[in-house]
């Protein structure tokens, strides 16, 4: 990655060095699940997302490159095994990156009208890390999948 | 005169994510600028309420493949962006869009997109010759704290690894292009600035005569490669 | 804000079809500084809602971890011909919308 991203990361680290971690919590009303501080990892992040309920590493399929050409745009696709009926469907899918400054990347709400439980998007990854997808089904239970992504840096500096 | 043979698009040296993005015209974020350019193209502006489309019915299909070229009226070398700016100032009577502005990127991407798939073929003889020679000299001149010329990477070492990347042949046929690094569409002249900052040389402003001449030399090097705008690059 | 939406031209009744949307937006993280050291305020599209067939069929809450010029792809089950309406809003309060026609036949 070139200059911008590398520089920005450096600038960001410099900027953040003097900031109390609590200041990194999102503004009220935005992304209510993205509370935990940077680097705290899934041990504290996951309970925030699930309200402390157990998460089973089943039913969720996460497709993301093992090696990202650039951390600024990493394609990701999530599928969840579900009949998507009114009685039994996926309610939401949340994408997490534990070492991003804001670890909750996005949350989408689905329902029986979705027909299938699937989502594709592109995300930013600040550093190489384990990405996690968490799905909540209509019975309130949580399911997950995770994948390690190696984010490479650009060879050349870009200050354009 | 040497140039890489056969000429290979930068796409060949890109990673799977970049290639997949460019292969899918919906997923390619550069198409957002093309879409905006299409709207701007048909928007009547200025005192004469003329749109680009009122004069150029075919959206200048093929034009981008033969630029830069010497403008017969002024004797100056013009590229697509400066051509659009001249039209805005002289024909539409409006303030020309600034270099690297969203509007100029959108319009130039839209026009270049009309030439997508057409082989690059520029005139380098006649009145274009001095510009071509100037561009060639720039290309081979060592610059910056790293003391490198364009040719050191893109003629002598293309296909080799530099960190996690593979060095390309340095063709500009996909510009304006969407670079993941920029998280936006950008011009070829912005790409020049990226390379110059990479070798720790002084960056020139977009539209500088040296950049125009270099653009002509690059277009000659890329002869026969198809226009890819809007390409996706890392 | 330019946005592009793609849906199939025609879908069969009850068919599950793919909806794709891309929106031109910087998705400014709030962590970057200008060259003179001033912080650039965070500005991301934080909500996207999609309505079709009389109900909300998709909603996304986006953060700064979503790539610039956000792209989303998701399935929807066909019910009847009619508009599908996309609405979004960013941190600066700028709203955008796009409407496409869903044609159910067969």
Short mmCIF file of C-alpha atoms in Angstrom, two decimals:
data_model
loop_
_atom_site.label_atom_id
_atom_site.label_comp_id
_atom_site.label_asym_id
_atom_site.label_seq_id
_atom_site.Cartn_x
_atom_site.Cartn_y
_atom_site.Cartn_z
CA UNK A 1 0.00 0.00 0.00
CA UNK A 2 1.39 3.16 -0.68
CA UNK A 3 2.13 6.09 1.02
CA UNK A 4 -1.21 7.36 1.93
CA UNK A 5 -2.30 4.38 3.86
CA UNK A 6 1.06 3.81 5.52
CA UNK A 7 1.36 7.46 6.37
CA UNK A 8 -2.17 7.62 7.59
CA UNK A 9 -1.59 4.66 9.83
CA UNK A 10 1.51 6.28 11.22
CA UNK A 11 -0.25 9.57 11.64
CA UNK A 12 -3.12 7.80 13.24
CA UNK A 13 -0.90 6.05 15.73
CA UNK A 14 0.81 9.32 16.50
CA UNK A 15 -2.50 11.08 16.91
CA UNK A 16 -3.97 8.38 19.04
CA UNK A 17 -1.02 8.05 21.39
CA UNK A 18 -2.33 10.76 23.66
CA UNK A 19 -6.01 9.99 23.40
CA UNK A 20 -7.79 8.13 26.18
CA UNK A 21 -9.28 4.93 24.86
CA UNK A 22 -12.76 5.91 25.89
CA UNK A 23 -12.67 8.71 23.35
CA UNK A 24 -12.54 6.11 20.62
CA UNK A 25 -16.03 4.89 21.36
CA UNK A 26 -18.42 5.89 18.60
CA UNK A 27 -20.77 8.81 18.86
CA UNK A 28 -24.12 8.03 20.42
CA UNK A 29 -26.58 6.70 17.93
CA UNK A 30 -23.99 5.38 15.51
CA UNK A 31 -22.99 1.75 15.39
CA UNK A 32 -24.16 0.98 18.91
CA UNK A 33 -22.19 -2.27 19.06
CA UNK A 34 -18.76 -0.79 18.37
CA UNK A 35 -17.87 0.05 21.95
CA UNK A 36 -14.68 -1.74 22.90
CA UNK A 37 -11.30 -0.11 22.65
CA UNK A 38 -8.72 -0.93 20.05
CA UNK A 39 -6.76 -4.10 20.44
CA UNK A 40 -8.96 -5.58 23.10
CA UNK A 41 -9.72 -8.46 20.78
CA UNK A 42 -12.67 -10.75 20.44
CA UNK A 43 -12.62 -11.72 24.11
CA UNK A 44 -14.23 -8.41 24.96
CA UNK A 45 -15.64 -7.50 21.56
CA UNK A 46 -17.82 -10.56 21.06
CA UNK A 47 -19.80 -10.21 24.31
CA UNK A 48 -20.58 -6.63 23.27
CA UNK A 49 -22.06 -7.89 20.02
CA UNK A 50 -24.00 -10.83 21.45
CA UNK A 51 -24.95 -9.48 24.86
CA UNK A 52 -22.81 -12.17 26.43
CA UNK A 53 -24.68 -15.06 24.85
CA UNK A 54 -22.76 -18.04 23.46
CA UNK A 55 -21.61 -18.09 19.85
CA UNK A 56 -21.29 -21.35 17.94
CA UNK A 57 -18.79 -21.62 15.10
CA UNK A 58 -21.33 -23.21 12.75
CA UNK A 59 -23.64 -22.39 9.86
CA UNK A 60 -21.74 -19.26 8.80
CA UNK A 61 -19.44 -19.28 5.76
CA UNK A 62 -16.98 -16.43 5.38
CA UNK A 63 -15.16 -15.86 2.08
CA UNK A 64 -12.31 -13.36 2.23
CA UNK A 65 -8.86 -13.42 0.59
CA UNK A 66 -6.08 -14.88 2.74
CA UNK A 67 -3.79 -12.27 1.26
CA UNK A 68 -5.30 -8.82 0.68
CA UNK A 69 -3.70 -6.80 -2.13
CA UNK A 70 -4.61 -3.68 -0.22
CA UNK A 71 -6.19 -3.26 3.20
CA UNK A 72 -8.32 -0.36 1.98
CA UNK A 73 -10.64 -2.57 -0.06
CA UNK A 74 -10.94 -6.22 0.87
CA UNK A 75 -13.81 -8.15 -0.72
CA UNK A 76 -15.82 -10.24 1.69
CA UNK A 77 -18.82 -12.52 1.29
CA UNK A 78 -20.86 -14.14 4.06
CA UNK A 79 -23.42 -16.91 3.67
CA UNK A 80 -25.45 -18.46 6.48
CA UNK A 81 -27.21 -21.83 6.28
CA UNK A 82 -30.85 -21.04 6.98
CA UNK A 83 -34.27 -21.88 5.51
CA UNK A 84 -35.12 -18.15 5.79
CA UNK A 85 -38.72 -18.98 6.68
CA UNK A 86 -40.83 -16.79 8.92
CA UNK A 87 -40.23 -19.24 11.78
CA UNK A 88 -36.52 -19.79 11.20
CA UNK A 89 -34.38 -17.13 9.59
CA UNK A 90 -31.27 -15.03 9.98
CA UNK A 91 -32.02 -11.68 11.56
CA UNK A 92 -28.64 -10.02 11.21
CA UNK A 93 -25.06 -10.47 10.08
CA UNK A 94 -22.27 -8.46 11.71
CA UNK A 95 -18.72 -8.23 10.36
CA UNK A 96 -15.92 -7.69 12.85
CA UNK A 97 -12.20 -6.91 12.62
CA UNK A 98 -10.81 -6.97 16.15
CA UNK A 99 -7.74 -4.79 15.49
CA UNK A 100 -9.44 -2.08 13.46
CA UNK A 101 -9.84 1.26 15.27
CA UNK A 102 -13.57 0.65 15.01
CA UNK A 103 -13.90 -3.13 15.09
CA UNK A 104 -17.54 -3.35 14.00
CA UNK A 105 -17.30 -2.98 10.24
CA UNK A 106 -20.98 -3.24 9.46
CA UNK A 107 -24.21 -4.87 10.52
CA UNK A 108 -26.99 -5.82 8.14
CA UNK A 109 -30.56 -6.79 8.95
CA UNK A 110 -32.22 -9.57 6.96
CA UNK A 111 -35.48 -11.48 7.19
CA UNK A 112 -37.65 -14.08 5.49
CA UNK A 113 -38.14 -11.62 2.59
CA UNK A 114 -34.41 -12.01 1.87
CA UNK A 115 -34.92 -15.54 0.58
CA UNK A 116 -31.28 -16.37 1.30
CA UNK A 117 -28.94 -15.28 4.05
CA UNK A 118 -26.08 -13.75 2.12
CA UNK A 119 -24.08 -10.54 1.98
CA UNK A 120 -21.14 -9.28 -0.05
CA UNK A 121 -19.27 -6.02 0.49
CA UNK A 122 -15.77 -4.54 0.66
CA UNK A 123 -14.11 -3.61 3.93
CA UNK A 124 -11.03 -1.84 5.28
CA UNK A 125 -8.56 -3.76 7.39
CA UNK A 126 -6.05 -1.62 9.29
CA UNK A 127 -3.64 -4.51 9.83
CA UNK A 128 -3.36 -8.25 9.27
CA UNK A 129 -5.87 -9.89 11.56
CA UNK A 130 -8.65 -12.40 12.07
CA UNK A 131 -11.97 -11.29 10.60
CA UNK A 132 -15.18 -12.64 12.09
CA UNK A 133 -18.76 -12.84 10.82
CA UNK A 134 -21.48 -13.23 13.44
CA UNK A 135 -25.07 -14.09 12.53
CA UNK A 136 -28.09 -13.98 14.78
CA UNK A 137 -31.02 -16.26 13.95
CA UNK A 138 -34.68 -15.61 14.72
CA UNK A 139 -34.48 -17.84 17.80
CA UNK A 140 -31.98 -15.39 19.26
CA UNK A 141 -28.95 -17.67 18.92
CA UNK A 142 -25.59 -16.56 17.54
CA UNK A 143 -23.41 -18.30 14.94
CA UNK A 144 -20.01 -17.39 13.56
CA UNK A 145 -17.13 -18.00 11.20
CA UNK A 146 -13.68 -16.49 11.13
CA UNK A 147 -10.74 -16.15 8.76
CA UNK A 148 -7.21 -14.82 8.95
CA UNK A 149 -6.26 -12.11 6.47
CA UNK A 150 -2.74 -10.98 5.74
CA UNK A 151 -2.68 -7.34 4.68
CA UNK A 152 0.34 -6.37 2.60
CA UNK A 153 1.93 -2.95 2.31
CA UNK A 154 2.69 -1.21 -0.93
CA UNK A 155 6.30 -1.17 -2.08
CA UNK A 156 6.26 2.50 -3.01
CA UNK A 157 5.41 5.61 -1.06
CA UNK A 158 2.57 7.63 -2.57
CA UNK A 159 2.24 11.25 -1.51
CA UNK A 160 0.28 12.30 -4.56
CA UNK B 1 14.13 3.00 -29.58
CA UNK B 2 13.37 0.36 -27.02
CA UNK B 3 10.12 -0.38 -25.36
CA UNK B 4 8.89 -3.50 -23.56
CA UNK B 5 7.86 -6.16 -26.03
CA UNK B 6 5.28 -7.45 -26.02
CA UNK B 7 3.49 -4.59 -24.29
CA UNK B 8 1.52 -5.85 -21.31
CA UNK B 9 -1.17 -3.99 -19.45
CA UNK B 10 -0.67 -3.30 -15.76
CA UNK B 11 -3.63 -5.60 -15.21
CA UNK B 12 -1.38 -8.56 -16.00
CA UNK B 13 0.78 -7.69 -13.00
CA UNK B 14 -2.11 -7.01 -10.62
CA UNK B 15 -3.37 -9.25 -7.86
CA UNK B 16 -6.60 -11.29 -7.98
CA UNK B 17 -8.70 -8.71 -6.12
CA UNK B 18 -7.79 -5.93 -8.52
CA UNK B 19 -8.34 -8.14 -11.57
CA UNK B 20 -11.75 -9.26 -10.29
CA UNK B 21 -12.81 -5.67 -9.67
CA UNK B 22 -11.85 -4.54 -13.14
CA UNK B 23 -13.50 -7.56 -14.76
CA UNK B 24 -16.87 -6.66 -13.24
CA UNK B 25 -18.30 -3.42 -14.62
CA UNK B 26 -20.71 -3.12 -11.76
CA UNK B 27 -18.24 -3.81 -8.96
CA UNK B 28 -15.61 -1.52 -10.52
CA UNK B 29 -15.87 1.68 -8.43
CA UNK B 30 -14.46 3.70 -11.34
CA UNK B 31 -17.79 3.23 -13.10
CA UNK B 32 -19.32 5.62 -10.56
CA UNK B 33 -17.25 8.40 -12.14
CA UNK B 34 -18.17 7.25 -15.64
CA UNK B 35 -21.82 7.44 -14.60
CA UNK B 36 -21.35 10.95 -13.26
CA UNK B 37 -19.45 11.90 -16.41
CA UNK B 38 -22.34 10.74 -18.55
CA UNK B 39 -24.68 13.06 -16.67
CA UNK B 40 -22.27 16.00 -16.93
CA UNK B 41 -21.79 15.31 -20.63
CA UNK B 42 -25.42 16.09 -21.45
CA UNK B 43 -25.86 18.97 -19.00
CA UNK B 44 -26.31 22.36 -20.74
CA UNK B 45 -23.97 24.93 -19.15
CA UNK B 46 -22.66 28.46 -19.64
CA UNK B 47 -24.22 31.44 -21.42
CA UNK B 48 -24.84 29.41 -24.59
CA UNK B 49 -26.52 26.56 -22.64
CA UNK B 50 -24.45 24.11 -24.59
CA UNK B 51 -23.64 20.64 -23.33
CA UNK B 52 -20.68 18.57 -24.50
CA UNK B 53 -23.20 16.39 -26.30
CA UNK B 54 -24.63 19.29 -28.32
CA UNK B 55 -21.43 19.36 -30.37
CA UNK B 56 -20.02 15.84 -29.98
CA UNK B 57 -22.80 13.42 -30.78
CA UNK B 58 -20.78 10.24 -30.42
CA UNK B 59 -19.16 11.20 -27.09
CA UNK B 60 -15.83 11.33 -28.94
CA UNK B 61 -15.53 7.62 -29.45
CA UNK B 62 -11.91 6.79 -30.20
CA UNK B 63 -10.60 10.22 -29.27
CA UNK B 64 -8.92 9.11 -26.06
CA UNK B 65 -6.97 6.42 -27.91
CA UNK B 66 -5.20 9.02 -30.05
CA UNK B 67 -4.35 11.55 -27.31
CA UNK B 68 -2.15 13.35 -26.42
CA UNK B 69 -1.92 15.15 -29.75
CA UNK B 70 -0.75 18.51 -31.00
CA UNK B 71 -3.59 21.00 -31.28
CA UNK B 72 -3.44 22.44 -34.81
CA UNK B 73 -4.68 25.86 -33.73
CA UNK B 74 -2.19 26.50 -30.94
CA UNK B 75 0.64 24.11 -31.80
CA UNK B 76 0.52 22.88 -28.21
CA UNK B 77 0.35 19.31 -27.01
CA UNK B 78 -3.01 18.54 -25.38
CA UNK B 79 -4.26 15.50 -23.51
CA UNK B 80 -7.84 14.53 -22.80
CA UNK B 81 -8.11 16.61 -19.65
CA UNK B 82 -6.66 19.78 -21.17
CA UNK B 83 -8.83 19.24 -24.25
CA UNK B 84 -11.94 19.16 -22.06
CA UNK B 85 -10.78 22.23 -20.15
CA UNK B 86 -10.22 24.14 -23.41
CA UNK B 87 -13.70 23.22 -24.63
CA UNK B 88 -15.21 24.39 -21.35
CA UNK B 89 -13.41 27.73 -21.52
CA UNK B 90 -13.72 28.45 -25.24
CA UNK B 91 -16.90 26.72 -26.41
CA UNK B 92 -19.06 26.59 -23.32
CA UNK B 93 -17.81 29.84 -21.79
CA UNK B 94 -17.47 28.44 -18.29
CA UNK B 95 -14.64 28.24 -15.77
CA UNK B 96 -12.75 25.08 -16.75
CA UNK B 97 -12.90 22.25 -14.22
CA UNK B 98 -9.76 22.08 -12.09
CA UNK B 99 -7.24 19.29 -12.48
CA UNK B 100 -8.17 16.27 -10.38
CA UNK B 101 -11.59 17.73 -9.61
CA UNK B 102 -14.42 15.27 -9.47
CA UNK B 103 -16.01 16.90 -12.53
CA UNK B 104 -12.89 16.68 -14.71
CA UNK B 105 -12.20 13.11 -13.61
CA UNK B 106 -15.80 12.16 -14.35
CA UNK B 107 -15.84 13.77 -17.79
CA UNK B 108 -12.45 12.41 -18.81
CA UNK B 109 -13.36 8.95 -17.54
CA UNK B 110 -16.63 9.05 -19.48
CA UNK B 111 -14.92 10.11 -22.71
CA UNK B 112 -12.05 7.64 -22.33
CA UNK B 113 -14.59 4.92 -21.57
CA UNK B 114 -16.01 5.47 -25.08
CA UNK B 115 -12.62 4.32 -26.41
CA UNK B 116 -12.41 1.27 -24.17
CA UNK B 117 -11.00 -1.67 -26.07
CA UNK B 118 -9.62 0.50 -28.87
CA UNK B 119 -5.84 0.31 -29.41
CA UNK B 120 -3.75 3.28 -28.37
CA UNK B 121 -2.20 4.96 -31.39
CA UNK B 122 -0.64 8.40 -31.11
CA UNK B 123 1.16 10.59 -33.64
CA UNK B 124 4.79 11.10 -32.64
CA UNK B 125 6.15 12.60 -35.86
CA UNK B 126 5.72 16.02 -37.43
CA UNK B 127 4.81 18.74 -34.93
CA UNK B 128 4.55 16.11 -32.16
CA UNK B 129 8.22 15.13 -32.49
CA UNK B 130 9.72 17.72 -30.12
CA UNK B 131 7.17 16.84 -27.44
CA UNK B 132 7.88 13.16 -27.94
CA UNK B 133 11.63 13.70 -27.57
CA UNK B 134 11.06 15.77 -24.44
CA UNK B 135 8.91 12.99 -22.98
CA UNK B 136 11.44 10.36 -23.88
CA UNK B 137 14.20 12.35 -22.22
CA UNK B 138 12.09 12.73 -19.04
CA UNK B 139 11.42 9.03 -19.01
CA UNK B 140 15.12 8.16 -19.05
CA UNK B 141 16.34 10.93 -16.72
CA UNK B 142 17.43 9.93 -13.21
CA UNK B 143 15.52 11.90 -10.61
CA UNK B 144 14.88 12.15 -6.90
CA UNK B 145 16.79 11.04 -3.85
CA UNK B 146 16.57 7.44 -5.06
CA UNK B 147 18.19 8.61 -8.31
CA UNK B 148 15.99 6.48 -10.51
CA UNK B 149 14.55 7.03 -13.96
CA UNK B 150 11.18 5.64 -15.03
CA UNK B 151 13.13 3.23 -17.24
CA UNK B 152 14.96 1.62 -14.32
CA UNK B 153 11.73 0.09 -13.05
CA UNK B 154 9.46 -0.08 -16.05
CA UNK B 155 11.90 -1.00 -18.87
CA UNK B 156 14.72 -2.83 -17.09
CA UNK B 157 12.89 -4.56 -14.24
CA UNK B 158 9.25 -5.07 -15.13
CA UNK B 159 7.95 -8.45 -14.07
CA UNK B 160 10.27 -8.54 -11.05
CA UNK B 161 9.12 -8.28 -7.47
CA UNK B 162 9.34 -5.13 -5.40
CA UNK B 163 8.10 -5.95 -1.93
CA UNK B 164 4.71 -7.56 -2.29
CA UNK B 165 4.17 -6.16 -5.78
CA UNK B 166 5.21 -7.01 -9.28
CA UNK B 167 6.70 -4.11 -11.22
CA UNK B 168 4.57 -3.29 -14.26
CA UNK B 169 5.64 -1.98 -17.64
CA UNK B 170 4.27 1.40 -16.64
CA UNK B 171 1.55 1.81 -19.25
CA UNK B 172 -1.10 4.44 -18.69
CA UNK B 173 -3.86 2.96 -20.85
CA UNK B 174 -6.30 2.51 -17.97
CA UNK B 175 -6.35 6.13 -16.78
CA UNK B 176 -8.25 7.82 -15.31
CA UNK B 177 -8.11 4.74 -13.12
CA UNK B 178 -9.50 3.73 -9.76
CA UNK B 179 -6.59 3.03 -7.42
CA UNK B 180 -7.34 1.26 -4.17
CA UNK B 181 -4.53 3.29 -2.65
CA UNK B 182 -6.34 6.53 -3.51
CA UNK B 183 -9.78 5.11 -2.72
CA UNK B 184 -10.86 7.18 -5.69
CA UNK B 185 -10.47 7.68 -9.39
CA UNK B 186 -7.36 9.61 -10.37
CA UNK B 187 -5.65 10.95 -13.48
CA UNK B 188 -2.49 9.65 -15.11
CA UNK B 189 -0.75 12.83 -13.98
CA UNK B 190 -1.66 12.04 -10.40
CA UNK B 191 -0.12 8.62 -11.01
CA UNK B 192 3.05 10.36 -12.21
CA UNK B 193 3.08 12.29 -8.95
CA UNK B 194 2.78 9.01 -7.04
CA UNK B 195 5.82 7.59 -8.82
CA UNK B 196 7.79 10.79 -8.29
CA UNK B 197 7.05 10.83 -4.59
CA UNK B 198 8.08 7.17 -4.58
CA UNK B 199 11.55 8.04 -5.81
CA UNK B 200 11.55 11.15 -3.58
CA UNK B 201 11.54 13.59 -6.46
CA UNK B 202 9.72 16.86 -6.72
CA UNK B 203 6.14 16.44 -7.87
CA UNK B 204 4.89 18.69 -10.64
CA UNK B 205 1.31 19.95 -10.88
CA UNK B 206 -1.16 18.06 -13.05
CA UNK B 207 -1.16 19.38 -16.60
CA UNK B 208 2.50 20.45 -16.48
CA UNK B 209 4.15 20.45 -19.96
CA UNK B 210 6.68 17.86 -18.76
CA UNK B 211 3.85 15.55 -17.75
CA UNK B 212 2.06 16.08 -21.07
CA UNK B 213 5.23 15.19 -22.97
CA UNK B 214 5.78 12.14 -20.76
CA UNK B 215 2.19 11.11 -21.38
CA UNK B 216 2.85 11.20 -25.13
CA UNK B 217 5.98 9.06 -24.76
CA UNK B 218 4.06 6.58 -22.60
CA UNK B 219 1.24 6.39 -25.14
CA UNK B 220 3.80 5.54 -27.83
CA UNK B 221 5.31 2.85 -25.57
CA UNK B 222 1.83 1.42 -25.07
CA UNK B 223 1.00 1.39 -28.80
CA UNK B 224 -1.57 -1.29 -29.67
CA UNK B 225 -2.61 -1.92 -26.05
CA UNK B 226 -6.35 -1.31 -25.66
CA UNK B 227 -7.76 1.55 -23.60
CA UNK B 228 -9.00 0.13 -20.27
CA UNK B 229 -10.58 3.17 -18.64
CA UNK B 230 -11.72 3.01 -15.94
CA UNK B 231 -9.04 0.50 -14.96
CA UNK B 232 -8.61 -0.68 -11.39
CA UNK B 233 -5.13 -0.65 -9.93
CA UNK B 234 -3.67 -1.25 -6.52
CA UNK C 1 -23.73 11.46 -4.71
CA UNK C 2 -23.79 9.13 -7.65
CA UNK C 3 -25.17 5.67 -7.01
CA UNK C 4 -25.57 2.66 -9.20
CA UNK C 5 -28.09 -0.10 -8.58
CA UNK C 6 -28.37 -3.34 -10.45
CA UNK C 7 -31.25 -5.81 -10.34
CA UNK C 8 -32.37 -8.39 -12.93
CA UNK C 9 -34.60 -6.99 -15.69
CA UNK C 10 -37.32 -9.53 -14.96
CA UNK C 11 -37.76 -11.98 -12.09
CA UNK C 12 -40.17 -14.88 -11.59
CA UNK C 13 -42.68 -14.92 -8.74
CA UNK C 14 -40.96 -15.94 -5.47
CA UNK C 15 -37.55 -15.94 -7.17
CA UNK C 16 -34.67 -14.95 -4.93
CA UNK C 17 -32.68 -12.37 -6.86
CA UNK C 18 -29.48 -10.46 -6.18
CA UNK C 19 -29.47 -6.71 -5.60
CA UNK C 20 -26.24 -4.75 -5.98
CA UNK C 21 -25.65 -1.13 -5.02
CA UNK C 22 -22.55 1.07 -5.20
CA UNK C 23 -22.50 4.65 -3.92
CA UNK C 24 -19.82 7.26 -4.57
CA UNK C 25 -18.72 8.36 -1.10
CA UNK C 26 -15.30 8.88 0.53
CA UNK C 27 -16.30 7.08 3.76
CA UNK C 28 -13.95 9.38 5.67
CA UNK C 29 -12.71 7.55 8.74
CA UNK C 30 -12.16 10.49 11.06
CA UNK C 31 -8.62 9.28 11.74
CA UNK C 32 -6.90 11.14 8.91
CA UNK C 33 -5.24 14.52 9.08
CA UNK C 34 -4.81 17.14 6.39
CA UNK C 35 -1.30 17.99 5.23
CA UNK C 36 -1.34 20.84 7.73
CA UNK C 37 -2.25 18.52 10.57
CA UNK C 38 -5.93 19.28 11.03
CA UNK C 39 -8.14 16.29 11.67
CA UNK C 40 -10.57 15.46 8.87
CA UNK C 41 -13.93 14.79 10.53
CA UNK C 42 -15.47 11.39 10.17
CA UNK C 43 -18.10 11.23 7.45
CA UNK C 44 -19.46 7.86 6.45
CA UNK C 45 -22.78 6.72 5.07
CA UNK C 46 -23.99 5.18 8.32
CA UNK C 47 -27.37 3.83 7.26
CA UNK C 48 -28.78 2.31 4.11
CA UNK C 49 -32.40 1.09 4.01
CA UNK C 50 -34.14 -0.70 1.16
CA UNK C 51 -37.93 -0.97 0.78
CA UNK C 52 -39.82 -3.20 -1.62
CA UNK C 53 -43.30 -4.76 -1.67
CA UNK C 54 -44.53 -2.63 1.19
CA UNK C 55 -41.81 -3.46 3.68
CA UNK C 56 -38.18 -2.92 4.53
CA UNK C 57 -36.24 -5.78 2.93
CA UNK C 58 -32.70 -4.79 3.87
CA UNK C 59 -30.98 -2.43 6.27
CA UNK C 60 -27.28 -1.86 6.76
CA UNK C 61 -25.49 0.05 9.52
CA UNK C 62 -22.10 0.95 8.13
CA UNK C 63 -18.97 2.11 9.92
CA UNK C 64 -15.64 3.54 8.83
CA UNK C 65 -14.47 -0.05 8.29
CA UNK C 66 -16.48 -0.21 5.09
CA UNK C 67 -14.36 0.61 2.03
CA UNK C 68 -14.71 3.96 0.24
CA UNK C 69 -17.44 4.05 -2.39
CA UNK C 70 -19.38 1.41 -0.50
CA UNK C 71 -20.61 -1.65 -2.32
CA UNK C 72 -23.30 -4.00 -1.04
CA UNK C 73 -24.79 -7.11 -2.56
CA UNK C 74 -27.71 -8.99 -1.00
CA UNK C 75 -30.64 -11.24 -1.99
CA UNK C 76 -34.33 -10.36 -1.97
CA UNK C 77 -37.31 -12.59 -2.70
CA UNK C 78 -39.68 -11.39 -5.44
CA UNK C 79 -43.25 -10.68 -4.39
CA UNK C 80 -44.85 -8.37 -6.96
CA UNK C 81 -43.89 -5.83 -9.59
CA UNK C 82 -43.19 -2.46 -8.09
CA UNK C 83 -40.51 -0.02 -7.03
CA UNK C 84 -37.52 -0.89 -4.87
CA UNK C 85 -36.42 2.22 -3.00
CA UNK C 86 -32.92 2.73 -1.59
CA UNK C 87 -32.31 5.51 0.92
CA UNK C 88 -29.13 6.39 2.75
CA UNK C 89 -27.70 9.13 4.93
CA UNK C 90 -24.18 10.13 5.96
CA UNK C 91 -22.71 11.75 9.09
CA UNK C 92 -23.04 15.20 7.48
CA UNK C 93 -26.77 14.58 7.16
CA UNK C 94 -26.60 14.36 3.38
CA UNK C 95 -29.29 12.00 2.13
CA UNK C 96 -29.36 10.07 -1.10
CA UNK C 97 -31.91 7.86 -2.73
CA UNK C 98 -32.39 5.72 -5.77
CA UNK C 99 -35.41 3.84 -7.08
CA UNK C 100 -35.47 0.90 -9.48
CA UNK C 101 -38.42 -1.00 -10.91
CA UNK C 102 -38.78 -4.68 -10.07
CA UNK C 103 -40.69 -6.54 -12.75
CA UNK C 104 -42.18 -9.88 -11.75
CA UNK C 105 -43.47 -12.02 -14.59
CA UNK C 106 -44.06 -15.66 -15.52
#
